[in-house]
Short mmCIF file of C-alpha atoms in Angstrom, two decimals:
data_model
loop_
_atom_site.label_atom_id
_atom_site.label_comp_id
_atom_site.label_asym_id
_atom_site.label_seq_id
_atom_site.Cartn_x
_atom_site.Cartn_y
_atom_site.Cartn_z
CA UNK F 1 -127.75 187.72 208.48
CA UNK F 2 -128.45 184.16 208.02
CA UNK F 3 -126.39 181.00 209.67
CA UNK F 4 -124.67 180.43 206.44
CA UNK F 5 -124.05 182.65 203.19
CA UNK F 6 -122.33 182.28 200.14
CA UNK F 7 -120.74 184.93 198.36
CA UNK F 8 -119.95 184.59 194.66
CA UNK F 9 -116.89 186.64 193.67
CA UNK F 10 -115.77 185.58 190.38
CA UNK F 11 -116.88 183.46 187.83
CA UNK F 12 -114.49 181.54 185.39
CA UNK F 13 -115.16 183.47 181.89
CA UNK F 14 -113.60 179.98 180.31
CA UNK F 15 -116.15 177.44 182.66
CA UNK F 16 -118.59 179.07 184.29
CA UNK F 17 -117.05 177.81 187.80
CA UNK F 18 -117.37 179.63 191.03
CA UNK F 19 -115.13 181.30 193.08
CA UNK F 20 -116.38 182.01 196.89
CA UNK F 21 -116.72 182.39 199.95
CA UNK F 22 -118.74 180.24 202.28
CA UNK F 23 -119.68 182.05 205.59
CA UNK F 24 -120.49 180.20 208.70
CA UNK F 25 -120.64 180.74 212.17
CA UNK F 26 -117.07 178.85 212.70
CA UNK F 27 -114.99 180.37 210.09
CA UNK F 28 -115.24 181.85 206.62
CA UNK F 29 -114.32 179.24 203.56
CA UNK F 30 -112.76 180.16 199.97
CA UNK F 31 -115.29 177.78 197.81
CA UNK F 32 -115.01 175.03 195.93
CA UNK F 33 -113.58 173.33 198.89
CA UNK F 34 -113.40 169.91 199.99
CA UNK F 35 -114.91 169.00 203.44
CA UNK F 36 -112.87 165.62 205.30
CA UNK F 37 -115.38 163.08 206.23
CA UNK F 38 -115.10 162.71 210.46
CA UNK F 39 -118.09 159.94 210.93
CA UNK F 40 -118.40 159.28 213.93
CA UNK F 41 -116.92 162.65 215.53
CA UNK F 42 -113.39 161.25 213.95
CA UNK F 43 -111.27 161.75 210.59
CA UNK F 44 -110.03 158.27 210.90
CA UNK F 45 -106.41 157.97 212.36
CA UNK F 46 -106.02 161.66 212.58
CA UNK F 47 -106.19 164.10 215.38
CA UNK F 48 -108.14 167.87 215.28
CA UNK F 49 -104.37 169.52 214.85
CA UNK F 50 -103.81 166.74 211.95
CA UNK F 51 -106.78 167.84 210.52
CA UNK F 52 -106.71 171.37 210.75
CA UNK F 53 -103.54 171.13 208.64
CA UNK F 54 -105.05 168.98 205.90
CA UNK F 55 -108.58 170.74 205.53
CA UNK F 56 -110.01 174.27 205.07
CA UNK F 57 -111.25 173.98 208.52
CA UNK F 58 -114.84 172.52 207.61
CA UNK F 59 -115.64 168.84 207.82
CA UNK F 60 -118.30 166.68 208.23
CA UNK F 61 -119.94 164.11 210.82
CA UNK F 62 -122.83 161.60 210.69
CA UNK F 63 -125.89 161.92 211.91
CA UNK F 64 -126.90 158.32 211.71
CA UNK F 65 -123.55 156.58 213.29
CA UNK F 66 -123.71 159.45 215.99
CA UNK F 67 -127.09 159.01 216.94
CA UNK F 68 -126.64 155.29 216.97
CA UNK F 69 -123.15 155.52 219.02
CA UNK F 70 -122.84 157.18 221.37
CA UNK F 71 -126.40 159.27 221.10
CA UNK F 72 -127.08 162.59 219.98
CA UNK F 73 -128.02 163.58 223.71
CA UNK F 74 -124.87 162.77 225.02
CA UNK F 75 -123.14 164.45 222.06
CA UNK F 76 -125.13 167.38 223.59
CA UNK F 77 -123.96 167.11 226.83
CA UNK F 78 -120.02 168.12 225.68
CA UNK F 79 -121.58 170.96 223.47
CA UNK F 80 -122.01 169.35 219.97
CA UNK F 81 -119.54 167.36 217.88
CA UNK F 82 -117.73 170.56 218.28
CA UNK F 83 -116.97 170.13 222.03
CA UNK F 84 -116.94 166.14 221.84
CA UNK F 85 -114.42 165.95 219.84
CA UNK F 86 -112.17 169.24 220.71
CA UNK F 87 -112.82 170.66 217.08
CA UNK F 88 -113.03 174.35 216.68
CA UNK F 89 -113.39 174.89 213.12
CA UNK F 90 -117.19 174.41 211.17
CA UNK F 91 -119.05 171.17 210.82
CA UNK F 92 -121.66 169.80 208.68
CA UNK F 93 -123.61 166.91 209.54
CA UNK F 94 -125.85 164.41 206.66
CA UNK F 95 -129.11 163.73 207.80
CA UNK F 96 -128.57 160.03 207.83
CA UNK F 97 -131.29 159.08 204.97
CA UNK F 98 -128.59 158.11 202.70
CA UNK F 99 -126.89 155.48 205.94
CA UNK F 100 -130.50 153.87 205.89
CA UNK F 101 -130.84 153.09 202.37
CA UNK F 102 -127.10 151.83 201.88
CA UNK F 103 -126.88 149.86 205.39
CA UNK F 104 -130.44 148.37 206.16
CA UNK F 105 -131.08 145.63 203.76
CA UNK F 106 -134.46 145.59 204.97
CA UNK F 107 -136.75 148.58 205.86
CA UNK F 108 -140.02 149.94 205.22
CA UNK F 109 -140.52 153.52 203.82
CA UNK F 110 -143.96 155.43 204.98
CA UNK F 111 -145.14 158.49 205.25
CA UNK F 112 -144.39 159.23 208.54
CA UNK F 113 -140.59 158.34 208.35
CA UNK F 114 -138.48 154.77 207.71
CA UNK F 115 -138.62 152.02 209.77
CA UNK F 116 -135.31 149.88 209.14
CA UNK F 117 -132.89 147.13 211.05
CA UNK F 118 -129.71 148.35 212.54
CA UNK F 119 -126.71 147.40 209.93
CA UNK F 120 -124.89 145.30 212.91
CA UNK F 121 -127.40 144.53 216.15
CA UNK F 122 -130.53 144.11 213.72
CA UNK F 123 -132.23 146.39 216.17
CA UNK F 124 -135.61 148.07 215.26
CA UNK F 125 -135.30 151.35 214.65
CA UNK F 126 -137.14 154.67 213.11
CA UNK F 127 -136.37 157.89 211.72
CA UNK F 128 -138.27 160.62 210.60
CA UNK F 129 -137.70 164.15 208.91
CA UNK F 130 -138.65 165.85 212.31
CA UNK F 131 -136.45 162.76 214.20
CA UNK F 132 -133.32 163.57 211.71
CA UNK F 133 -133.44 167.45 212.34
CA UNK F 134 -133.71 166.75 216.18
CA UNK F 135 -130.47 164.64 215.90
CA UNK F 136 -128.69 167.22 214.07
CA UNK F 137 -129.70 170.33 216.51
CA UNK F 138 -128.50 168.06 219.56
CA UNK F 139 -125.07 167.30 217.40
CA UNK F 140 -124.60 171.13 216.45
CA UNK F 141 -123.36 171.63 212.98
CA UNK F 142 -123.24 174.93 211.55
CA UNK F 143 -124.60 173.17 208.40
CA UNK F 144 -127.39 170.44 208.29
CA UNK F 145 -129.18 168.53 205.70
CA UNK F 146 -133.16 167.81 205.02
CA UNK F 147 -133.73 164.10 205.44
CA UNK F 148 -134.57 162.90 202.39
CA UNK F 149 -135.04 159.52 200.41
CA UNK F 150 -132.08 158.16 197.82
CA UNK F 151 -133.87 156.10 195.30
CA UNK F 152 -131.98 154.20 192.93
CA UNK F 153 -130.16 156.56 189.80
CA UNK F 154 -132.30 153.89 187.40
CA UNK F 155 -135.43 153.68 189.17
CA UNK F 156 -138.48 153.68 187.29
CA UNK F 157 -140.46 157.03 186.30
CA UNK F 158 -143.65 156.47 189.17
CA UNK F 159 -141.21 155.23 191.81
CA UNK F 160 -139.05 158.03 191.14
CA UNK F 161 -141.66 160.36 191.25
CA UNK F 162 -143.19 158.95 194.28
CA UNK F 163 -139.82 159.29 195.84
CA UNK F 164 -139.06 162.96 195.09
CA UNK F 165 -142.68 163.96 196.08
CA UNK F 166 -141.82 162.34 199.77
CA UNK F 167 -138.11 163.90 199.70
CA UNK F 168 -140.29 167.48 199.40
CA UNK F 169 -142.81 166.81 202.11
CA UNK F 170 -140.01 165.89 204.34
CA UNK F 171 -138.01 168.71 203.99
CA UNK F 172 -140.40 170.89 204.41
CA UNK F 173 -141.64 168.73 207.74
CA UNK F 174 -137.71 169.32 208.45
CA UNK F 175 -138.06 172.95 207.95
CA UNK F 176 -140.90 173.38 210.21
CA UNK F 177 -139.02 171.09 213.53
CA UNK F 178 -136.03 173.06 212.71
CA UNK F 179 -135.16 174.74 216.14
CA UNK F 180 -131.98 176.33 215.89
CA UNK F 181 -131.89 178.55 212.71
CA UNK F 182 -130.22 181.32 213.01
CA UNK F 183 -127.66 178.89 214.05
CA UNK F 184 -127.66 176.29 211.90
CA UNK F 185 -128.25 176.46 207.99
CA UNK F 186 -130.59 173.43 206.95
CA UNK F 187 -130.11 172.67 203.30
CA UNK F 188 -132.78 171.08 200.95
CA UNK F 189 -131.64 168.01 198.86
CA UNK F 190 -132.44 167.83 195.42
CA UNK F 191 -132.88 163.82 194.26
CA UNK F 192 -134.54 162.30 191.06
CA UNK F 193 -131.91 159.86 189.72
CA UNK F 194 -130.95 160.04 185.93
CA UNK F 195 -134.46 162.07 185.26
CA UNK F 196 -133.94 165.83 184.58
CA UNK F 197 -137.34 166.75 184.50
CA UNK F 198 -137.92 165.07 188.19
CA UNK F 199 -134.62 166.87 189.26
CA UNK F 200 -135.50 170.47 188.25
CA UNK F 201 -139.09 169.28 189.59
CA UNK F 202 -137.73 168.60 193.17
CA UNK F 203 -135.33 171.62 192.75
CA UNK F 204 -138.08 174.13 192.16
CA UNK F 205 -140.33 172.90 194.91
CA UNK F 206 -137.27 173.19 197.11
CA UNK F 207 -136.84 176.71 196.42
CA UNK F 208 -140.47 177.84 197.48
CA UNK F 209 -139.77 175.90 200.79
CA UNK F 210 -136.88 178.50 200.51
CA UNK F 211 -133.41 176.93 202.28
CA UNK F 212 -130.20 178.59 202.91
CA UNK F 213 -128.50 176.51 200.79
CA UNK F 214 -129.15 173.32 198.42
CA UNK F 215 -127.75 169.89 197.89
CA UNK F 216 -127.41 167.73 195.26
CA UNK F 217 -127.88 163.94 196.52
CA UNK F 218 -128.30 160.95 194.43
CA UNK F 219 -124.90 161.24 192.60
CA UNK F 220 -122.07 159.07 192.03
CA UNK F 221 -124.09 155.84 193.69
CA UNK F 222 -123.20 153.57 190.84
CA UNK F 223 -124.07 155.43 188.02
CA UNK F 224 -121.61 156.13 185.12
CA UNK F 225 -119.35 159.46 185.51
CA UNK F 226 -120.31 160.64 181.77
CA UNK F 227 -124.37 160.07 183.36
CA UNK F 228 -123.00 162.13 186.38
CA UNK F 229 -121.46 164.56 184.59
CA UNK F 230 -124.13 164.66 182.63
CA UNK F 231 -126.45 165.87 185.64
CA UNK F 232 -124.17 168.33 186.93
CA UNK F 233 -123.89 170.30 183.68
CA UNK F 234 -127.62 170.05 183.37
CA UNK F 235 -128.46 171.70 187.36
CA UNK F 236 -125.28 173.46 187.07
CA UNK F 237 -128.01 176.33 184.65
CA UNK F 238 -131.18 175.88 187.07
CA UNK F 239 -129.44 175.87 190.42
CA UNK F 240 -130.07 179.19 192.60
CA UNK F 241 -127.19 181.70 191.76
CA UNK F 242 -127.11 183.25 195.07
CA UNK F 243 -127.34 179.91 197.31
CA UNK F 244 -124.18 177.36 198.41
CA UNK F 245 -124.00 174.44 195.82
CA UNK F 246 -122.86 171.22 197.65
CA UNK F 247 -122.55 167.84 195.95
CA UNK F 248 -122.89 164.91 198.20
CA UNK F 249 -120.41 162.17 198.52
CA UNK F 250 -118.12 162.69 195.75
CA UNK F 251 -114.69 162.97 196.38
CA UNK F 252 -112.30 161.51 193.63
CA UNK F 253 -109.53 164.04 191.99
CA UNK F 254 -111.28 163.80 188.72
CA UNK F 255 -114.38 163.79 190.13
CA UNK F 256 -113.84 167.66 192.59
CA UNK F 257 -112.66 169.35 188.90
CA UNK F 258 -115.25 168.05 186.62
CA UNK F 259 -117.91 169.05 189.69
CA UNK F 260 -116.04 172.69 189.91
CA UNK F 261 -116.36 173.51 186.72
CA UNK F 262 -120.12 172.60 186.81
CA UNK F 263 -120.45 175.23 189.40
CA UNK F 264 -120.21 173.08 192.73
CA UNK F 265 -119.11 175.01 195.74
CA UNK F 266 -119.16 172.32 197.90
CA UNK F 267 -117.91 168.44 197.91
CA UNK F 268 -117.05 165.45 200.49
CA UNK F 269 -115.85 161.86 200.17
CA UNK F 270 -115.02 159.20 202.53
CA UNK F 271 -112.57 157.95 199.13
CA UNK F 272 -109.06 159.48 200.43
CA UNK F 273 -108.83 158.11 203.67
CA UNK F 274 -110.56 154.87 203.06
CA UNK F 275 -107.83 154.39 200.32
CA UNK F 276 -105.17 155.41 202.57
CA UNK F 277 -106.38 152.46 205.21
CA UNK F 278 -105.83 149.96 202.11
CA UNK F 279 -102.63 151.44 200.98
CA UNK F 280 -103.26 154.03 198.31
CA UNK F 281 -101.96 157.39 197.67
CA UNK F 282 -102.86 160.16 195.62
CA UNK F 283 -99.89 162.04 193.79
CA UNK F 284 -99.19 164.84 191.61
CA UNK F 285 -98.70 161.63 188.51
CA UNK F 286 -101.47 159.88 189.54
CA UNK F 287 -102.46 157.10 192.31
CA UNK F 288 -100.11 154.48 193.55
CA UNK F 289 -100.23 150.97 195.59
CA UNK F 290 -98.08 151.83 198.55
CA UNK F 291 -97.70 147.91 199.36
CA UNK F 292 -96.20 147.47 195.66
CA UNK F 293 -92.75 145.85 196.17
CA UNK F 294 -91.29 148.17 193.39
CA UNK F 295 -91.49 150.88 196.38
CA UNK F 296 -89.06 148.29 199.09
CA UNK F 297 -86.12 150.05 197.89
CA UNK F 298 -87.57 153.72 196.95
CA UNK F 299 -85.47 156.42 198.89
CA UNK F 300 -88.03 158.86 197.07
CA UNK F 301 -90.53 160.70 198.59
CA UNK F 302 -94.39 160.29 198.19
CA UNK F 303 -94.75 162.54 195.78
CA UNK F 304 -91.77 165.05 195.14
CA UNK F 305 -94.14 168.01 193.88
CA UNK F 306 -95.95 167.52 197.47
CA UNK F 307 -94.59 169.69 200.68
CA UNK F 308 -96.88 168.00 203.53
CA UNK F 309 -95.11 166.75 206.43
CA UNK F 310 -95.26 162.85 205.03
CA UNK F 311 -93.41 164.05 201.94
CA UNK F 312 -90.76 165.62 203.61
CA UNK F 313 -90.22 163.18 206.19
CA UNK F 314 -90.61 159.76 204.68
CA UNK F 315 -89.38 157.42 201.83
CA UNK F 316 -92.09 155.21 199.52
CA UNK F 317 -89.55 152.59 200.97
CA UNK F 318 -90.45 153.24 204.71
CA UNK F 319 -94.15 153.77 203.75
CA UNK F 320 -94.24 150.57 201.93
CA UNK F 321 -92.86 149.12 205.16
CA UNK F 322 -95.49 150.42 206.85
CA UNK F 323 -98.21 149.29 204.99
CA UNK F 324 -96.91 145.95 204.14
CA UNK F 325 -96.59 145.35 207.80
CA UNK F 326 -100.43 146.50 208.68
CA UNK F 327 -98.72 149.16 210.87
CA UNK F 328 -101.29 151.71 212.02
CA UNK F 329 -98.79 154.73 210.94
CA UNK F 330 -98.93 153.69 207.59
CA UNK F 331 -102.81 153.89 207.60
CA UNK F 332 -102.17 157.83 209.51
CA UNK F 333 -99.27 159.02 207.38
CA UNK F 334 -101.40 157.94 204.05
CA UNK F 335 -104.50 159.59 205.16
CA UNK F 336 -102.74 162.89 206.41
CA UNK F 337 -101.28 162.34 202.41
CA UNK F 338 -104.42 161.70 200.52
CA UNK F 339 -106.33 164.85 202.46
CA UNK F 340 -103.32 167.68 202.14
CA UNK F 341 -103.29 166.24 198.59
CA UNK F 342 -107.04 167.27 197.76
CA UNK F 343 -106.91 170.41 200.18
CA UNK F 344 -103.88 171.35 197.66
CA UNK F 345 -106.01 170.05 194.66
CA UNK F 346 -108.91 172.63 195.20
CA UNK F 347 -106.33 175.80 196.14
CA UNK F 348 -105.22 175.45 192.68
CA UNK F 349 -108.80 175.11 191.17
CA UNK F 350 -109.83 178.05 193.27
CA UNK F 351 -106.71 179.85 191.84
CA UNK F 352 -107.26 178.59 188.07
CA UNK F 353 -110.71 179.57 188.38
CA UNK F 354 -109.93 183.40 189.59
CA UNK F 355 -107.47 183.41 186.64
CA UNK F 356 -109.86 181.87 183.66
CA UNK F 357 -108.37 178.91 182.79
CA UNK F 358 -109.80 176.05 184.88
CA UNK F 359 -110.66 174.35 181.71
CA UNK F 360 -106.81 174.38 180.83
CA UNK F 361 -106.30 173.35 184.31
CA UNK F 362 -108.43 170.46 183.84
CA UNK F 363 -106.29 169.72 180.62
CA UNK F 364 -103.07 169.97 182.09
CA UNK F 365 -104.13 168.09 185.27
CA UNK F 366 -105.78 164.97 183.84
CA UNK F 367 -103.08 163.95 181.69
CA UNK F 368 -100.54 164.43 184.18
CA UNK F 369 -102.67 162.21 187.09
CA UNK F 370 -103.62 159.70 183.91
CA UNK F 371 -106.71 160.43 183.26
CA UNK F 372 -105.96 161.12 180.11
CA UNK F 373 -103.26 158.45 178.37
#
């Protein structure tokens, strides 16, 4: 059997959303499920128990900031990101492209790989699809991503082509340097901006390379949500039944349904911590500002529909303390918050999806978090 299978066993007769399971060498995963974003070997703020309790047990790491700090070799040396960092559940590491397109302002794209600056020492450095897949075999994910270009959603029709064309060579360059496979599931990423044509182009050519499983990157970089939306509902007909769906950097509430009931198995987002560091909470009404001085005198919990450990434990009023004062609990006790929230979030999509109604879900769910006014 393959590193990594997915398993379809039911599909929403009111969406077309997947219910599954997600099989890896570390664990077995009810699908869609959201994957915690651990950088640089790290959730921020949180410990492995911490996270345990606030994900399904599969997160994700970075190849770039890893191979930057402290080195993928010496990653190696305490068996993976795995033994680094104490963390027994399943990983998934990026393969960095996206890191060097968003942090280098300037680089130069070739053939052969990108030459770019490192975002803080200005350091010369290269990467290349063979380069990228080396990384992630030293860092030891169960799941691991084809480098790949991410061109801007708007680019023009020849650029965009150009792009995709590359994106296809390299991953199937990745393929080939790929040491560790019946380990570790390399996934093809599917790019081409706004253009459907260039997106079922790249899919298809993907597919004859033939990967385990198949990304969708390119999304959510600036681009409307109704043009992202848009996109999904579009692959959500010519993606690969059979394969693991997983949509790249989106992580918002809205954002985790809308991408469910498009038939995405797969999601992660850097968005609920990072709020949590500036003060912002996700609950069961919608988000707050922690810091708001409303919240001084609030003997209330969090979010009274929410039973993690913050909830039961602490007032807004403390919290608001907390933040207010730049202490670092407030920054851990949000983020533990903001994760158990989503991890909660996609149960009940999961369970709305096995019963038919995620589209009522949706409904119900939108208005209440004020989506919907």
């Amino acid at each position: 059997m393959a590193a990594v299978w997915h398993e379809v066993k039911h599909v929403c007769k009111q969406t077309g959303a997947r219910y599954g399971i997600l099989h890896t060498p570390h664990g077995d995963f009810e699908t869609p499920l959201f994957m915690p974003v651990g950088t640089k070997a790290t959730v921020k703020t949180l410990v492995p128990e911490e996270i345990k309790e606030v994900s399904d047990g599969l997160i994700l790491g970075n190849t770039y900031h890893l191979w930057l700090q402290p080195g993928d070799e010496t990653v190696k040396e305490f068996g993976g990101i795995r033994g680094f960092m104490n963390w027994d559940g399943a990983l998934l590491t990026d393969s960095g492209g996206f890191q060097v397109f968003s942090l280098s302002k300037i680089r130069k794209i070739t053939e052969e790989g990108v030459t770019f600056r490192h975002h803080k020492s200005g350091e010369k450095l290269f990467l290349s699809p063979e380069k990228a897949i080396e990384i992630q075999n030293n860092l030891g994910a169960d799941i691991i991503m084809s480098f790949d270009e991410c061109p801007p959603f708007d680019a023009d029709y020849k650029y965009m082509k150009d792009s995709v064309d590359r994106t296809i060579r390299w991953a199937k360059r990745g393929k080939d340097a790929h040491k560790n496979p019946d380990s570790q599931a390399l996934f093809g990423i599917v790019q081409g901006g706004g253009n459907k044509e260039l997106r079922k182009y790249c899919l298809e050519k993907l597919m004859e390379i033939d990967f385990p499983g198949y990304s969708i990157g390119g999304l959510s970089v600036g681009e409307s949500k109704e043009d992202m939306y848009e996109m999904l509902e579009y692959l959500k007909d010519v993606m690969p039944k059979d394969k693991p769906r997983y949509l790249m950097g989106v992580g918002s509430p809205d954002d985790l349904v809308v991408g469910s009931i498009n038939g995405i198995d797969m999601f992660d987002c850097v968005l609920a911590s990072r709020n949590a560091r500036h003060g912002s909470a996700f609950t069961s009404k919608g988000k707050i500002q922690v810091k708001n001085s409303s919240l001084k005198h609030d003997h209330s919990p969090l979010d009274d529909e929410c039973n993690c450990k913050v909830c039961k434990n602490y007032t807004r009023g403390y919290l608001n303390h907390l933040v207010k004062a730049d202490e670092i609990l407030g920054m851990r006790l949000l983020t533990y918050h903001n994760l158990y929230f989503l991890k909660n979030l996609m149960a009940q999509i999961r369970q709305a999806i096995k019963e038919d109604r995620l589209l009522d879900f949706k409904n119900e769910f939108f208005k209440r978090f004020g989506y919907i006014k």
